[in-house]
XYZ file of C-alpha atoms in Angstrom:
787
model
C 4.791 12.025 -68.864
C 2.696 10.817 -65.903
C 0.434 9.130 -68.428
C 3.396 7.257 -69.923
C 4.455 6.144 -66.448
C 0.955 4.873 -65.691
C 0.818 3.037 -69.017
C 4.244 1.537 -68.364
C 3.157 0.386 -64.850
C 0.023 -1.275 -66.201
C 2.044 -3.097 -68.862
C 4.579 -4.313 -66.285
C 1.776 -5.510 -64.053
C 0.164 -7.354 -66.942
C 3.473 -8.995 -67.853
C 4.014 -10.017 -64.226
C 0.564 -11.606 -64.052
C 1.145 -13.352 -67.366
C 4.472 -14.725 -66.138
C 2.831 -15.853 -62.917
C 0.096 -17.668 -64.800
C 2.604 -19.110 -67.251
C 4.618 -20.439 -64.329
C 1.520 -22.135 -63.050
C 0.904 -23.656 -66.481
C 4.472 -24.581 -67.395
C 6.129 -25.466 -64.131
C 4.126 -28.661 -63.513
C 5.493 -29.941 -66.807
C 8.903 -30.074 -65.192
C 8.034 -30.901 -61.590
C 4.987 -32.370 -59.803
C 2.060 -30.259 -58.629
C 2.763 -28.934 -55.097
C -0.858 -29.447 -54.143
C -0.624 -33.179 -54.743
C 2.624 -33.425 -52.817
C 1.397 -31.453 -49.810
C -1.835 -33.433 -49.706
C 0.105 -36.683 -49.839
C 2.317 -35.557 -46.994
C -0.648 -34.502 -44.884
C -2.063 -38.018 -45.125
C 1.119 -39.373 -43.591
C 0.887 -37.775 -40.156
C 1.958 -39.544 -37.017
C -1.034 -40.867 -35.102
C -1.612 -39.627 -31.587
C -4.039 -41.301 -29.195
C -5.135 -38.932 -26.434
C -7.360 -39.111 -23.375
C -10.622 -37.254 -22.720
C -8.627 -34.080 -21.874
C -6.433 -34.514 -24.978
C -3.424 -35.643 -22.972
C -1.243 -38.123 -24.904
C -1.720 -41.825 -24.222
C 0.266 -43.359 -27.027
C 1.859 -42.066 -30.233
C 2.732 -43.771 -33.485
C 5.326 -42.211 -35.815
C 4.618 -41.770 -39.537
C 6.082 -44.045 -42.197
C 9.391 -42.147 -42.036
C 9.639 -42.257 -38.261
C 8.728 -38.567 -37.910
C 6.622 -37.319 -34.983
C 4.084 -34.855 -36.310
C 0.752 -34.217 -34.575
C -1.762 -32.365 -36.746
C -3.199 -29.050 -35.542
C -5.518 -26.466 -37.030
C -5.183 -22.715 -36.615
C -7.903 -22.748 -33.991
C -5.929 -25.320 -31.976
C -2.834 -23.150 -31.546
C -2.286 -20.461 -28.913
C -2.812 -16.891 -30.169
C 0.552 -16.047 -28.560
C 2.276 -18.474 -30.902
C 0.608 -17.003 -33.997
C 1.686 -13.500 -33.014
C 5.230 -14.605 -32.142
C 5.641 -16.495 -35.405
C 4.239 -13.785 -37.661
C 6.174 -10.947 -36.020
C 9.435 -12.856 -35.984
C 9.239 -14.680 -39.310
C 6.944 -12.810 -41.670
C 5.019 -9.700 -40.542
C 3.560 -9.134 -44.012
C 2.508 -12.739 -44.573
C -1.160 -11.898 -45.113
C -0.299 -9.106 -47.615
C 2.426 -10.386 -49.987
C 1.847 -12.854 -52.881
C 4.286 -15.455 -51.498
C 7.555 -13.547 -51.755
C 8.488 -10.263 -50.097
C 10.938 -8.309 -52.313
C 11.651 -5.778 -49.585
C 12.583 -8.530 -47.114
C 14.811 -10.189 -49.708
C 16.597 -6.909 -50.460
C 16.977 -6.158 -46.767
C 18.422 -9.606 -46.079
C 20.822 -9.334 -49.028
C 22.050 -5.913 -47.891
C 22.452 -6.991 -44.233
C 24.265 -10.179 -45.134
C 26.590 -8.327 -47.600
C 27.507 -5.691 -45.022
C 28.141 -8.232 -42.300
C 29.805 -10.836 -44.428
C 27.675 -13.365 -42.588
C 24.084 -14.562 -42.447
C 22.039 -11.989 -40.533
C 18.585 -12.850 -41.901
C 17.177 -15.012 -44.643
C 14.387 -12.966 -46.083
C 12.289 -16.050 -46.730
C 8.561 -15.765 -46.200
C 6.460 -18.397 -44.472
C 5.217 -19.432 -47.915
C 8.793 -19.876 -49.119
C 9.682 -21.976 -46.079
C 6.686 -24.228 -46.697
C 7.712 -24.520 -50.364
C 11.247 -25.516 -49.315
C 9.793 -28.145 -46.933
C 8.008 -29.963 -49.770
C 10.542 -29.114 -52.519
C 14.085 -29.075 -51.084
C 16.611 -27.128 -53.169
C 20.280 -26.290 -53.219
C 21.643 -23.181 -51.516
C 22.244 -21.310 -54.759
C 20.662 -18.494 -56.733
C 18.877 -21.085 -58.874
C 17.633 -22.878 -55.808
C 16.370 -19.623 -54.321
C 14.570 -18.832 -57.551
C 12.934 -22.243 -57.546
C 11.852 -21.658 -53.949
C 10.294 -18.321 -54.900
C 8.400 -19.826 -57.834
C 7.187 -22.673 -55.612
C 5.978 -20.131 -53.082
C 4.015 -18.379 -55.839
C 2.476 -21.712 -56.800
C 1.471 -22.376 -53.193
C -0.171 -18.984 -52.984
C -2.060 -19.724 -56.193
C -3.374 -23.061 -54.956
C -3.890 -22.391 -51.233
C -5.362 -19.722 -49.048
C -3.171 -17.868 -46.553
C -4.661 -19.798 -43.620
C -4.012 -23.107 -45.378
C -0.353 -22.203 -45.992
C -0.018 -21.025 -42.402
C -1.487 -24.345 -41.218
C 1.029 -26.238 -43.338
C 3.829 -24.355 -41.592
C 2.344 -25.105 -38.181
C 2.418 -28.828 -38.957
C 5.689 -29.182 -40.872
C 8.153 -26.708 -39.351
C 11.308 -28.556 -38.173
C 11.523 -28.643 -34.393
C 14.608 -30.772 -33.790
C 15.454 -34.357 -34.710
C 12.409 -36.234 -35.957
C 9.970 -33.746 -34.403
C 8.013 -31.559 -36.787
C 5.252 -29.022 -36.222
C 4.185 -27.027 -33.226
C 1.709 -29.761 -32.159
C 4.419 -32.382 -31.683
C 6.909 -29.891 -30.227
C 4.502 -28.618 -27.575
C 3.518 -32.168 -26.628
C 6.991 -33.690 -26.540
C 9.011 -30.773 -25.139
C 6.433 -29.092 -22.911
C 3.829 -31.833 -22.290
C 0.876 -29.666 -23.256
C -1.303 -29.006 -26.300
C -0.373 -26.137 -28.601
C -3.471 -24.247 -27.553
C -2.126 -23.990 -24.005
C 1.245 -22.388 -24.839
C 2.169 -19.354 -22.776
C 3.720 -16.207 -24.285
C 7.248 -17.324 -23.353
C 6.671 -20.872 -24.624
C 5.204 -19.530 -27.862
C 8.285 -17.377 -28.453
C 10.515 -20.377 -27.740
C 8.812 -22.618 -30.308
C 8.502 -19.805 -32.848
C 12.278 -19.363 -33.042
C 13.156 -23.074 -32.834
C 12.811 -23.792 -36.618
C 15.582 -21.240 -37.301
C 18.138 -23.697 -35.915
C 16.347 -26.812 -34.634
C 19.437 -28.741 -33.541
C 21.316 -25.773 -32.047
C 18.288 -24.352 -30.154
C 16.690 -27.515 -28.826
C 15.401 -26.549 -25.362
C 16.002 -30.002 -23.883
C 19.698 -29.997 -24.886
C 20.686 -26.323 -25.043
C 18.413 -24.418 -22.654
C 20.642 -21.314 -22.483
C 20.796 -20.914 -26.261
C 17.069 -21.473 -26.447
C 16.554 -18.866 -23.716
C 18.585 -16.229 -25.569
C 16.755 -16.898 -28.832
C 13.374 -16.806 -27.079
C 14.177 -13.446 -25.483
C 15.123 -12.081 -28.901
C 11.631 -12.938 -30.161
C 10.035 -11.340 -27.099
C 12.130 -8.211 -27.648
C 10.931 -7.938 -31.228
C 7.286 -8.390 -30.188
C 7.750 -5.564 -27.666
C 9.317 -3.294 -30.286
C 6.424 -3.938 -32.670
C 3.915 -3.147 -29.929
C 2.396 -6.619 -29.976
C 2.903 -7.105 -26.230
C 3.101 -4.679 -23.351
C 6.117 -3.961 -21.190
C 4.459 -5.880 -18.332
C 3.860 -8.915 -20.556
C 7.461 -8.733 -21.714
C 8.896 -8.597 -18.206
C 6.646 -11.408 -17.024
C 7.654 -13.640 -19.950
C 11.360 -13.026 -19.283
C 10.933 -14.447 -15.773
C 9.706 -17.791 -17.118
C 12.580 -20.329 -17.292
C 13.195 -22.659 -20.210
C 12.235 -26.087 -18.916
C 11.782 -28.835 -21.474
C 11.337 -32.602 -21.236
C 13.500 -35.047 -23.089
C 11.182 -36.077 -25.941
C 9.632 -39.459 -25.271
C 6.607 -41.190 -26.664
C 3.807 -41.903 -24.176
C 2.879 -45.525 -23.537
C -0.474 -45.498 -21.701
C -3.277 -47.903 -22.627
C -1.040 -49.392 -25.337
C -3.330 -52.279 -26.246
C -6.447 -50.154 -26.603
C -4.465 -47.514 -28.512
C -3.201 -50.186 -30.885
C -6.732 -51.386 -31.607
C -8.182 -47.882 -31.995
C -5.384 -47.004 -34.389
C -6.251 -50.041 -36.483
C -9.922 -49.076 -36.520
C -9.188 -45.407 -37.300
C -6.309 -45.605 -39.733
C -7.458 -42.407 -41.455
C -7.332 -40.278 -38.290
C -4.211 -38.492 -37.123
C -5.648 -37.595 -33.716
C -7.702 -40.261 -31.939
C -9.565 -38.852 -28.952
C -10.527 -41.497 -26.401
C -12.754 -41.427 -23.340
C -9.935 -42.542 -21.028
C -8.584 -40.511 -18.130
C -4.788 -40.414 -18.349
C -4.301 -39.897 -14.600
C -6.494 -42.860 -13.714
C -4.962 -44.965 -16.482
C -1.439 -44.285 -15.238
C -2.409 -45.036 -11.640
C -4.037 -48.346 -12.574
C -1.198 -49.474 -14.828
C 1.368 -48.636 -12.156
C -0.653 -50.416 -9.463
C -1.217 -53.485 -11.652
C 2.465 -53.746 -12.607
C 3.316 -53.926 -8.903
C 0.433 -56.243 -7.992
C 1.304 -58.830 -10.648
C 4.680 -59.403 -8.998
C 2.882 -61.507 -6.375
C 1.988 -63.987 -9.110
C 4.235 -66.563 -10.785
C 5.669 -65.938 -14.268
C 3.334 -66.258 -17.259
C 0.453 -64.752 -15.264
C -1.233 -61.557 -16.375
C -4.205 -59.400 -15.411
C -6.708 -57.002 -16.926
C -8.844 -54.135 -15.596
C -11.683 -52.178 -17.168
C -13.301 -49.106 -15.557
C -16.623 -47.853 -16.964
C -18.521 -44.643 -16.261
C -22.118 -45.851 -15.976
C -23.816 -42.554 -16.805
C -21.921 -41.814 -20.030
C -21.064 -45.464 -20.870
C -17.500 -44.280 -21.438
C -14.465 -46.379 -20.587
C -12.274 -44.430 -18.156
C -9.391 -46.911 -17.805
C -8.331 -49.907 -19.909
C -5.495 -52.182 -18.816
C -5.426 -55.083 -21.259
C -2.451 -56.762 -19.599
C -0.449 -56.471 -16.403
C 2.693 -55.121 -18.067
C 2.792 -54.377 -21.793
C 6.597 -54.497 -21.875
C 6.869 -57.910 -20.179
C 6.819 -60.660 -22.794
C 7.131 -63.332 -20.108
C 3.644 -62.342 -18.939
C 2.196 -62.154 -22.474
C 1.988 -58.367 -22.156
C 1.022 -57.994 -25.820
C -2.166 -60.095 -25.391
C -5.301 -58.019 -24.708
C -7.189 -59.861 -21.969
C -9.998 -57.293 -21.865
C -11.220 -58.617 -25.218
C -10.118 -62.257 -24.877
C -12.866 -64.875 -24.692
C -12.587 -66.768 -21.402
C -14.794 -68.911 -19.201
C -16.714 -66.472 -16.947
C -17.022 -68.927 -14.061
C -19.758 -67.842 -11.658
C -19.928 -64.225 -12.826
C -23.080 -64.856 -14.891
C -25.093 -66.221 -11.959
C -26.677 -62.817 -11.148
C -28.270 -62.619 -14.572
C -29.862 -66.056 -14.181
C -31.462 -64.925 -10.931
C -32.395 -61.618 -12.570
C -34.226 -63.308 -15.431
C -36.032 -65.611 -12.971
C -37.186 -62.559 -10.977
C -38.235 -60.809 -14.176
C -40.235 -63.870 -15.271
C -41.969 -64.129 -11.887
C -40.379 -67.465 -10.972
C -38.616 -66.341 -7.787
C -38.055 -63.305 -5.581
C -35.031 -62.293 -3.523
C -35.910 -64.625 -0.611
C -37.258 -67.630 -2.524
C -36.485 -71.038 -1.006
C -33.885 -72.867 -3.100
C -32.067 -76.193 -2.668
C -28.374 -76.612 -2.135
C -28.410 -80.413 -2.329
C -26.978 -83.029 -4.713
C -28.758 -83.077 -8.048
C -30.410 -86.180 -9.435
C -32.509 -87.031 -12.517
C -30.259 -85.020 -14.882
C -27.047 -85.640 -16.775
C -25.508 -82.405 -15.457
C -24.388 -82.875 -11.851
C -22.291 -79.924 -10.661
C -20.713 -79.607 -7.242
C -20.121 -76.591 -5.008
C -16.719 -74.928 -4.802
C -16.492 -76.081 -1.145
C -17.787 -79.592 -1.996
C -20.387 -79.279 0.762
C -24.126 -78.614 0.757
C -26.168 -76.117 2.756
C -29.657 -77.545 2.256
C -32.341 -74.813 2.264
C -31.045 -71.380 1.150
C -32.636 -68.169 -0.044
C -31.957 -66.830 -3.516
C -29.954 -63.976 -1.995
C -27.864 -66.324 0.169
C -27.253 -68.650 -2.766
C -26.092 -65.747 -4.932
C -23.878 -64.157 -2.298
C -22.266 -67.486 -1.396
C -22.007 -68.347 -5.104
C -23.546 -71.780 -4.589
C -23.672 -73.886 -7.733
C -26.597 -76.243 -7.121
C -29.273 -73.556 -6.504
C -28.370 -71.540 -9.607
C -28.600 -74.667 -11.772
C -32.051 -75.276 -10.280
C -33.072 -71.726 -11.228
C -31.549 -71.972 -14.723
C -33.487 -75.184 -15.281
C -36.674 -73.222 -14.540
C -35.644 -70.235 -16.692
C -34.301 -72.616 -19.397
C -30.812 -72.305 -20.900
C -32.302 -71.217 -24.244
C -34.025 -68.225 -22.635
C -30.821 -67.284 -20.834
C -28.637 -67.499 -23.946
C -31.158 -65.464 -25.964
C -31.319 -62.736 -23.288
C -27.525 -62.357 -23.261
C -27.360 -62.251 -27.051
C -30.126 -59.673 -27.219
C -28.170 -57.530 -24.748
C -25.161 -57.621 -27.073
C -23.104 -60.237 -25.196
C -23.257 -63.441 -27.194
C -22.203 -66.387 -25.024
C -19.857 -68.638 -26.997
C -20.742 -72.235 -26.147
C -18.230 -74.930 -27.140
C -19.138 -78.130 -28.929
C -22.432 -77.988 -30.786
C -23.095 -74.458 -29.518
C -26.442 -75.389 -27.966
C -27.496 -73.732 -24.731
C -27.219 -76.025 -21.714
C -27.135 -75.990 -17.923
C -23.328 -75.693 -17.806
C -23.724 -72.038 -18.843
C -24.580 -71.261 -15.207
C -21.052 -72.138 -14.098
C -19.022 -70.751 -16.964
C -19.391 -73.459 -19.580
C -18.713 -71.074 -22.461
C -16.821 -67.916 -23.359
C -17.249 -64.187 -22.654
C -14.787 -61.308 -22.454
C -14.124 -58.909 -19.599
C -15.514 -56.116 -21.770
C -18.787 -58.027 -22.232
C -19.055 -58.758 -18.503
C -18.556 -55.107 -17.568
C -21.113 -54.136 -20.196
C -23.669 -56.556 -18.718
C -23.035 -55.563 -15.100
C -23.446 -51.877 -15.913
C -27.142 -52.667 -16.508
C -27.510 -52.976 -12.717
C -26.819 -49.242 -12.452
C -28.646 -48.256 -15.647
C -32.136 -49.524 -14.938
C -31.649 -52.883 -16.672
C -30.403 -51.351 -19.932
C -27.176 -52.528 -21.561
C -25.320 -49.858 -23.539
C -22.394 -50.358 -25.914
C -19.060 -49.404 -24.382
C -17.730 -46.081 -25.652
C -14.025 -45.710 -26.294
C -13.967 -42.600 -28.527
C -14.657 -39.137 -27.160
C -17.259 -36.989 -28.854
C -19.542 -39.856 -29.911
C -22.900 -39.292 -28.253
C -24.740 -42.447 -27.120
C -27.871 -43.314 -29.038
C -30.951 -44.714 -27.338
C -31.289 -47.047 -30.302
C -27.969 -48.624 -29.341
C -29.144 -49.757 -25.904
C -30.726 -53.139 -25.165
C -33.017 -54.212 -22.338
C -31.770 -57.095 -20.221
C -34.538 -56.772 -17.624
C -36.642 -54.063 -15.995
C -35.372 -51.270 -13.753
C -37.140 -52.912 -10.804
C -35.389 -56.234 -11.330
C -32.063 -54.438 -11.792
C -32.506 -52.691 -8.432
C -33.417 -55.927 -6.599
C -30.473 -57.758 -8.162
C -28.169 -54.890 -7.240
C -29.348 -55.161 -3.631
C -28.843 -58.932 -3.604
C -25.225 -58.430 -4.716
C -24.439 -55.748 -2.144
C -23.039 -58.191 0.380
C -20.605 -57.040 3.091
C -17.002 -56.598 2.027
C -14.817 -59.441 3.309
C -11.780 -57.130 3.485
C -13.327 -54.962 6.200
C -14.076 -55.585 9.896
C -14.831 -59.164 10.887
C -17.884 -58.157 12.862
C -20.924 -58.760 10.686
C -22.651 -55.751 12.246
C -19.813 -53.538 11.084
C -19.614 -55.255 7.713
C -23.306 -54.753 7.102
C -22.825 -50.995 7.238
C -20.491 -51.184 4.244
C -22.703 -52.508 1.479
C -22.181 -49.746 -1.043
C -20.722 -51.971 -3.782
C -22.623 -54.697 -5.599
C -19.964 -57.293 -6.381
C -19.493 -60.822 -7.650
C -16.513 -63.111 -8.081
C -15.960 -66.052 -10.386
C -13.464 -68.836 -10.976
C -13.414 -70.923 -14.127
C -12.945 -74.676 -14.186
C -9.393 -75.725 -13.350
C -8.497 -72.328 -11.825
C -7.818 -70.873 -15.256
C -9.571 -67.525 -14.721
C -10.154 -65.453 -11.596
C -12.798 -62.721 -11.900
C -14.300 -59.917 -9.850
C -16.859 -57.384 -11.060
C -18.277 -54.519 -8.980
C -20.990 -51.914 -9.532
C -21.891 -48.607 -7.899
C -24.259 -46.001 -9.354
C -21.226 -44.194 -10.806
C -18.844 -46.947 -11.973
C -18.611 -50.549 -13.078
C -15.185 -52.154 -12.674
C -14.060 -55.555 -13.927
C -10.884 -57.408 -12.912
C -9.383 -60.562 -14.407
C -6.337 -62.590 -13.311
C -4.947 -65.718 -14.900
C -2.658 -67.079 -17.581
C -3.318 -65.865 -21.129
C -2.204 -69.239 -22.516
C -5.165 -70.899 -20.751
C -3.210 -73.199 -18.466
C -4.422 -73.628 -14.865
C -3.327 -71.465 -11.932
C -3.933 -73.740 -8.925
C -4.754 -71.856 -5.755
C -5.789 -68.660 -7.529
C -9.495 -67.928 -7.582
C -11.739 -64.884 -7.800
C -12.170 -64.115 -4.108
C -8.434 -64.480 -3.435
C -6.797 -62.937 -6.508
C -9.236 -60.521 -8.160
C -11.583 -59.320 -5.401
C -8.980 -57.478 -3.256
C -7.860 -55.591 -6.364
C -11.468 -54.658 -7.149
C -11.970 -53.145 -3.696
C -8.644 -51.309 -3.920
C -9.741 -49.731 -7.195
C -13.080 -48.593 -5.806
C -11.353 -47.126 -2.756
C -9.048 -45.122 -5.045
C -11.716 -43.996 -7.497
C -14.826 -43.549 -5.374
C -14.482 -43.109 -1.619
C -18.166 -42.929 -0.638
C -20.392 -44.503 -3.296
C -24.051 -43.606 -3.168
C -26.955 -46.057 -3.342
C -29.457 -46.384 -6.142
C -32.922 -44.960 -5.389
C -35.562 -47.637 -4.835
C -38.115 -47.817 -7.695
C -41.774 -47.310 -6.852
C -42.710 -50.764 -8.128
C -40.348 -52.503 -5.685
C -41.806 -53.391 -2.282
C -40.741 -55.477 0.690
C -42.841 -58.325 2.060
C -42.425 -60.856 4.856
C -42.762 -64.349 3.409
C -42.937 -67.829 4.949
C -40.958 -70.947 4.245
C -41.586 -73.588 3.022
C -44.639 -72.413 1.029
C -43.137 -69.087 -0.020
C -46.392 -67.182 0.482
C -46.952 -63.931 2.330
C -46.726 -64.330 6.111
C -49.975 -62.426 6.459
C -51.754 -65.053 4.338
C -50.081 -68.158 5.810
C -51.417 -70.103 8.770
C -49.123 -70.157 11.773
C -48.680 -73.946 11.654
C -47.508 -73.702 8.031
C -44.946 -70.911 8.567
C -41.673 -72.367 9.869
C -39.331 -69.545 8.848
C -39.944 -65.922 7.905
C -37.799 -63.885 5.525
C -37.861 -60.349 4.133
C -38.275 -60.422 0.357
C -38.041 -57.709 -2.275
C -40.952 -58.018 -4.697
C -41.105 -56.657 -8.233
C -44.529 -55.283 -9.153
C -45.896 -57.172 -6.105
C -45.256 -60.549 -7.746
C -45.109 -63.215 -5.025
C -44.318 -66.588 -6.646
C -44.567 -69.718 -4.470
C -41.547 -71.891 -3.705
C -39.932 -73.109 -6.920
C -40.872 -76.731 -7.553
C -38.985 -79.572 -9.145
C -41.532 -81.999 -10.511
C -38.969 -84.809 -10.750
C -37.927 -84.715 -7.096
C -41.085 -83.341 -5.477
C -43.253 -85.976 -7.103
C -46.957 -85.467 -7.671
C -47.644 -83.978 -4.278
C -48.851 -80.424 -4.189
C -47.912 -77.997 -1.472
C -49.555 -77.834 0.999
C -50.094 -81.588 1.284
C -53.541 -82.927 2.166
C -53.690 -85.988 4.449
C -56.508 -87.711 6.366
C -56.967 -88.917 9.900
C -59.545 -91.256 11.409
C -61.922 -90.355 14.218
C -59.096 -91.406 16.513
C -56.763 -88.768 15.008
C -54.544 -91.437 13.409
C -53.159 -91.441 9.875
C -55.275 -93.227 7.262
C -55.680 -93.468 3.510
C -58.125 -95.126 1.121
C -57.097 -98.644 2.158
C -58.054 -98.101 5.783
C -61.493 -99.366 6.969
C -62.569 -96.472 9.194
C -66.032 -94.903 9.573
C -64.965 -91.277 9.017
C -62.015 -89.290 7.744
C -60.900 -85.690 8.414
C -58.756 -83.767 5.936
C -55.728 -81.778 7.087
C -53.195 -79.616 5.255
C -49.490 -79.859 5.849
C -46.910 -77.378 4.529
C -44.203 -79.448 2.872
C -40.534 -78.692 2.588
C -39.075 -79.891 -0.716
C -38.274 -83.575 -0.209
C -34.523 -83.315 -0.936
C -34.177 -80.859 1.980
C -35.480 -83.240 4.651
C -32.076 -84.197 6.012
C -31.056 -80.546 6.598
C -34.224 -79.741 8.586
C -34.651 -79.858 12.366
C -36.163 -83.191 13.391
C -39.412 -81.507 14.407
C -39.967 -80.165 10.869
C -39.362 -83.408 8.995
C -42.411 -84.897 7.348
C -42.681 -88.186 9.255
C -42.229 -86.485 12.611
C -45.134 -84.182 11.823
C -47.554 -86.947 10.849
C -49.687 -88.841 13.376
C -49.224 -92.560 13.933
C -50.803 -94.996 11.456
C -54.271 -96.277 12.337
C -53.974 -100.063 13.024
C -57.161 -100.685 11.048
C -55.240 -100.000 7.805
C -54.398 -103.182 5.901
C -51.271 -101.477 4.490
C -49.444 -98.473 5.918
C -50.082 -95.232 3.991
C -47.342 -94.174 1.587
C -46.647 -91.140 3.747
C -45.686 -93.421 6.619
C -42.945 -95.331 4.802
C -39.754 -95.788 6.788
C -37.422 -92.829 6.157
C -34.317 -93.320 4.043
C -31.278 -93.883 6.290
C -27.639 -94.766 5.673
C -26.620 -97.734 7.781
C -23.201 -98.690 9.072
C -21.768 -95.151 8.980
C -21.984 -92.626 11.790
C -21.170 -88.932 11.577
C -17.566 -88.276 12.592
C -16.378 -91.784 11.676
C -12.607 -92.022 11.043
C -11.470 -94.535 8.402
C -7.936 -95.838 8.092
C -6.537 -98.649 6.005
C -3.743 -101.064 6.901
C -3.442 -102.290 3.321
C -0.493 -101.200 1.199
C -0.008 -100.927 -2.546
C 2.618 -102.833 -4.471
C 5.046 -99.942 -4.110
C 4.701 -99.925 -0.328
C 2.487 -96.842 0.002
C -0.725 -96.992 2.027
C -3.927 -97.659 0.089
C -6.984 -95.541 0.862
C -9.783 -97.417 2.637
C -12.802 -99.030 0.981
C -16.320 -98.822 2.399
C -19.652 -100.607 1.908
C -22.572 -98.263 1.244
C -26.047 -99.392 2.254
C -29.318 -97.677 3.137
C -32.682 -98.803 4.408
C -36.139 -97.251 4.130
C -37.194 -94.924 1.354
C -38.528 -96.087 -1.951
C -36.844 -97.501 -5.046
C -33.189 -97.587 -6.206
C -30.546 -95.512 -4.448
C -27.988 -93.160 -5.961
C -24.793 -92.495 -4.017
C -22.692 -89.317 -3.958
C -19.311 -88.644 -2.365
C -18.395 -84.965 -2.055
C -21.106 -84.117 -4.552
C -19.953 -86.566 -7.240
C -22.125 -89.502 -8.281
C -20.192 -92.700 -7.510
C -22.768 -95.427 -8.227
C -26.276 -96.852 -7.797
C -27.756 -99.736 -5.806
C -31.115 -101.445 -5.354
C -33.244 -101.243 -2.208
C -31.533 -104.298 -0.664
C -28.137 -103.987 -2.367
C -24.783 -102.783 -1.083
C -22.328 -100.649 -3.081
C -18.552 -100.885 -2.532
C -16.544 -97.679 -2.884
C -12.830 -96.908 -2.408
C -12.007 -93.319 -1.489
C -9.664 -91.456 -3.803
C -8.632 -88.592 -1.481
C -8.059 -88.082 2.227
C -9.718 -85.570 4.515
C -13.353 -84.905 5.333
C -15.838 -86.752 3.110
C -19.555 -86.215 2.653
C -21.585 -89.296 1.698
C -25.133 -88.718 0.427
C -27.787 -91.211 -0.727
C -30.929 -90.342 -2.687
C -33.911 -92.575 -3.433
C -36.357 -92.548 -6.337
C -38.558 -89.955 -4.600
C -35.686 -87.531 -4.163
C -35.396 -88.151 -0.413
C -31.878 -87.774 0.974
C -29.733 -88.900 3.851
C -26.101 -88.049 4.471
C -23.120 -88.721 6.709
C -19.768 -86.988 7.171
C -16.611 -88.946 7.951
C -12.844 -88.574 7.934
C -10.470 -90.589 5.728
C -6.840 -90.928 6.830
């Protein structure tokens, strides 16, 4: 008899297996394969963009408007796994997809009560119902059971459990424990406490009725029921149970985060196949910057926007990304990403021109440069202030953002070399027109983005190396991805040149000089279209842009006024006491002499008129930068001869003996800005009367006649409409050599011969600077007032 029973059991088991296999063969003929359907659904997850700590930045619903954030088993709290298994399906890892004992128990309990006490469905059956909805009938329940068997045949237990974790209904359009924990509790599923795990484990039983944000008391009662069952099963201790009961049910109203919306939008486009996009941003910093910028932009007229980019120099990771001032404000073009927009960089590229000149051994930090009107070239820029300073050091020229000196340096470096260096560093400068490199690049005559500027400036803190910006977390930087812009020594010197005192601190220069922890530069594009400020410390590089995205001018808004205060505010919030970069071994300091530019120790006392401290790279000490077209053929120092009487002579003078002397020359265009005692003709002896013609050095100096400094011009003439006409003036100069070129406020207004007069009518009122230049590059100037 026992043998017959055993035989009968084996036959029944064989029949059951045959039916199971037959179901797997025959069922797909009637309905689609569950594997294909579940895989298709998994590819339609909502996309979640998170920060470096996996806090939500922005979320995008799936094609059906459902919020579902994918999680793996390892990304869910162990408390939740235990709560779910012990409340829903204790024997999940042991049954084949259906649990006959649970079904019988549920049927008996429901029959006795006359109501629904329990469902008896396994986790596998619930997953099957999610992908294959059925009617609430015996046939529907049978279909659900067969589907569960199919799932078990095609998937492992962990895979089915993961499907439940991601697709369980959690109320409204929220599905899965990942989305529920984020939207209700503002935390990842891995961080769920015991009480929170019990709450979310019971929620799928009645998602609408137990929603913790709408019905906290119902949710509390259901949660405690789960905790009670876990205690009865011995899964948790009495102490754990009591502690969990004390935790209140506090849930947020589900809302989708909206931080870094423009970057999130772009990363979603680039990573369409990823459900979870992990960025390098810091959500706290991002929120603080967006909130600050939304308030700050209110000071600006409508249609204005702003952008901010914060970069961690060590990791090359972007920590904050504000592409517009207010993403929700269409009147300010909030949907336009101004971090990536190509705009004129204004003066923000000047540091890299000086850096390349230092790297090439053309200048050092204290080299003598010329802030004077330019001649002999088609490109004639003017300073922002429309005034000239005469002799300036490279550091002074950079800190004051003077235009004429940087064009002089770019001419020596060559625009082609500059454009190639930027392109090699990964920041291709878009030049309008024929695209050829030219001198206008020094002042923003092209296009770069805020992201490219921040990338370039970060080289000042990274030893001259430019690294690609990193937006995605987990991607390790590759040395092969970095580019050299210049050496570490040049980067350090340039960083020091840019560490000028902050204008927002104490007015006393002595106090300002103690606060030089940030290397910073501003810029303003032509027509006040773009206002820039970029700052660097060893830890961070921050870029700020203000302007109108549509490219129209913003009169009165420029870098130092609009963007720079925001830059300093950001550094004060992010980094209270920035450190300084360590000085490289190959950087040394030397005292140099003007005008020759040589070491003070190697310069004769009568040739050293000014001393300056210069930072030298690899002990390179280049002489003062020459301009062959304005300095002529003379070499510095100049050699001249005197007779036995000590008077000036040249080859045309009939004297018995000559003595050679050397004279340190200032560049000729700087003569007018020098003290009278240092001007060339005042340093030369009188001409020997035995000379048939005066030596060329003794020519009468170039002088404007008929205009005195401080002159006030008014006009009594009126226009046809009755308004006053601005006065007209006659421009004439004597002395010098060759034709004259005339400039008013830095703009070339005409030319005249040695004996000619040029008429000019002023176009604006206020202080005017009139400058004349002869064929040798010698200058004279006057300042007057037009009313």
